[in-house]
CSV table of C-alpha atoms and ligand atoms in Angstrom, one decimal:
chain,number,residue,atom,x,y,z
A,27,MET,CA,-0.9,-1.1,12.5
A,28,THR,CA,-1.0,2.7,12.0
A,29,LYS,CA,-4.4,4.2,12.0
A,30,HIS,CA,-5.7,7.5,10.6
A,31,ASN,CA,-8.7,9.6,11.2
A,32,ILE,CA,-11.3,9.4,8.5
A,33,ILE,CA,-14.4,11.7,8.4
A,34,LEU,CA,-17.2,11.1,5.9
A,35,GLN,CA,-19.6,13.9,4.8
A,36,PRO,CA,-22.4,14.5,4.7
A,37,SER,CA,-23.1,11.6,7.1
A,38,GLY,CA,-20.6,12.8,9.7
A,39,ARG,CA,-19.5,9.2,10.2
A,40,ARG,CA,-15.9,9.0,11.4
A,41,GLY,CA,-13.4,6.7,12.9
A,42,GLN,CA,-9.9,5.4,12.9
A,43,ILE,CA,-9.0,3.2,9.9
A,44,ASP,CA,-5.9,1.1,9.2
A,45,GLU,CA,-3.3,2.7,6.9
A,46,GLY,CA,-3.5,1.1,3.4
A,47,THR,CA,-7.3,0.5,3.5
A,48,SER,CA,-9.1,1.7,0.4
A,49,VAL,CA,-11.5,4.6,0.9
A,50,ARG,CA,-14.4,2.5,-0.2
A,51,THR,CA,-13.6,-0.2,2.4
A,52,ALA,CA,-13.1,2.4,5.0
A,53,ALA,CA,-16.4,3.9,4.3
A,54,ARG,CA,-18.1,0.6,4.6
A,55,GLU,CA,-16.3,0.0,8.0
A,56,LEU,CA,-17.8,3.3,9.1
A,57,GLY,CA,-21.3,2.4,8.0
A,58,VAL,CA,-21.4,4.3,4.7
A,59,GLU,CA,-22.0,2.2,1.5
A,60,ILE,CA,-20.5,3.5,-1.7
A,61,GLU,CA,-21.7,2.3,-5.1
A,62,SER,CA,-19.9,-0.2,-7.3
A,63,ILE,CA,-20.9,-2.1,-10.3
A,64,CYS,CA,-17.4,-3.1,-11.6
A,65,ALA,CA,-16.2,-5.1,-8.6
A,66,GLU,CA,-13.7,-2.4,-7.9
A,67,ASN,CA,-11.9,-2.6,-11.2
A,68,ALA,CA,-11.8,1.2,-11.8
A,69,THR,CA,-14.1,1.0,-14.8
A,70,CYS,CA,-17.6,2.0,-13.5
A,71,GLY,CA,-16.9,5.3,-11.8
A,72,LYS,CA,-19.8,4.8,-9.4
A,73,CYS,CA,-17.5,5.1,-6.4
A,74,MET,CA,-16.3,8.7,-6.9
A,75,VAL,CA,-15.6,10.7,-3.8
A,76,LEU,CA,-14.2,14.2,-3.2
A,77,ILE,CA,-11.3,14.9,-1.0
A,78,GLU,CA,-11.6,18.0,1.1
A,79,GLU,CA,-8.4,19.9,1.9
A,80,GLY,CA,-7.6,22.1,4.8
A,81,ARG,CA,-7.6,22.3,8.6
A,82,PHE,CA,-10.9,21.0,10.2
A,83,GLU,CA,-10.7,22.2,13.7
A,84,LYS,CA,-14.0,20.5,14.7
A,85,TYR,CA,-12.3,17.1,14.0
A,86,ASN,CA,-8.8,18.2,14.8
A,87,ILE,CA,-7.4,17.0,11.5
A,88,ASP,CA,-5.5,18.4,8.5
A,89,SER,CA,-7.0,16.8,5.4
A,90,LYS,CA,-4.8,16.6,2.4
A,91,ARG,CA,-4.9,14.9,-1.0
A,92,GLU,CA,-1.4,13.6,-0.3
A,93,ASN,CA,-2.9,11.6,2.6
A,94,LEU,CA,-4.2,9.2,0.0
A,95,SER,CA,-2.2,7.0,-2.3
A,96,PRO,CA,-1.2,8.7,-5.6
A,97,VAL,CA,-3.7,8.7,-8.5
A,98,SER,CA,-3.2,5.2,-10.1
A,99,ILE,CA,-2.8,4.6,-13.8
A,100,GLU,CA,-6.3,3.0,-13.8
A,101,GLU,CA,-7.8,6.1,-12.2
A,102,ALA,CA,-6.0,8.5,-14.5
A,103,ASP,CA,-7.1,6.5,-17.4
A,104,TYR,CA,-10.8,6.5,-16.2
A,105,PHE,CA,-10.8,10.3,-15.8
A,106,SER,CA,-8.8,11.0,-19.0
A,107,ARG,CA,-11.6,9.4,-21.0
A,108,ARG,CA,-14.2,11.6,-19.4
A,109,PRO,CA,-13.0,15.2,-19.6
A,110,ARG,CA,-16.6,16.4,-19.9
A,111,LEU,CA,-17.5,14.9,-16.6
A,112,LEU,CA,-14.7,16.8,-14.8
A,113,LYS,CA,-15.5,20.1,-16.6
A,114,ASP,CA,-19.2,19.9,-15.9
A,115,LYS,CA,-18.7,19.2,-12.2
A,116,GLY,CA,-15.8,21.6,-11.9
A,117,TRP,CA,-13.6,18.8,-10.4
A,118,GLU,CA,-10.0,18.0,-11.0
A,119,VAL,CA,-8.3,14.7,-10.7
A,120,GLY,CA,-6.8,14.3,-7.2
A,121,GLN,CA,-9.8,16.2,-5.8
A,122,VAL,CA,-12.0,13.6,-7.2
A,123,ARG,CA,-10.9,10.0,-6.7
A,124,LEU,CA,-12.2,6.5,-7.3
A,125,SER,CA,-12.7,5.3,-3.8
A,126,CYS,CA,-12.1,1.7,-4.7
A,127,GLN,CA,-8.6,2.6,-5.9
A,128,CYS,CA,-7.2,5.1,-3.4
A,129,LYS,CA,-5.7,4.0,-0.1
A,130,ILE,CA,-5.5,5.8,3.2
A,131,LEU,CA,-2.1,7.1,4.2
A,132,GLY,CA,-3.1,9.9,6.6
A,133,ASP,CA,-6.1,11.8,8.0
A,134,VAL,CA,-8.7,12.8,5.4
A,135,LEU,CA,-12.1,14.3,5.2
A,136,ILE,CA,-14.1,12.8,2.3
A,137,ASN,CA,-17.3,14.0,0.7
A,138,VAL,CA,-19.4,11.3,-0.7
A,139,PRO,CA,-21.5,12.8,-3.5
A,140,GLU,CA,-25.2,11.8,-3.7
A,141,GLU,CA,-24.7,9.8,-6.9
A,142,SER,CA,-22.0,7.6,-5.2
A,143,ARG,CA,-24.1,6.8,-2.1
A,144,GLY,CA,-25.0,3.1,-2.1
A,145,ASN,CA,-28.4,3.3,-0.3
A,146,LYS,CA,-30.3,4.8,-3.3
A,147,GLN,CA,-31.4,1.4,-4.5
A,148,ILE,CA,-32.7,0.3,-1.1
A,149,VAL,CA,-34.6,3.5,-0.7
A,150,LYS,CA,-36.0,3.2,-4.3
A,151,ASN,CA,-37.0,-0.5,-3.7
A,152,PHE,CA,-38.6,0.4,-0.4
A,153,ALA,CA,-40.6,3.1,-2.1
A,154,LEU,CA,-41.7,0.7,-4.8
A,155,ALA,CA,-42.7,-1.9,-2.3
A,156,ARG,CA,-45.2,0.4,-0.6
B,288,FES,S1,-16.1,0.5,-7.9
B,288,FES,FE1,-16.2,0.8,-10.0
B,288,FES,S2,-14.7,2.3,-10.3
B,288,FES,FE2,-14.6,2.0,-8.2
């Protein structure tokens, strides 16, 4: 199976992932948990990630939005119902993706925003347990 280079920021985790794997699954394989409360049904938006574009010499990759599967109807629907979110963050669809929906087709560098990182609950519970 064809594999592609995936780099996750800010953790710096990286590795080779099978083509066709969802970004959320790829992140898990690389040790980065991304939030989900909708069982990957494109309805919770907890799994949003940002796709960085350009040449990343350090990793020897060209990261492009086209290296992920096209924005699905479900993703487009999710974002079209939340224009305020995109405006407030300054994001555009294609730059921001639902990681449960987009599949890897080539090398890509992905930024996992703090609100999408899945370790928050553990940290919080740990803090409460002390
Ligand atoms: S996991 Fe809910 S939208 Fe992706």
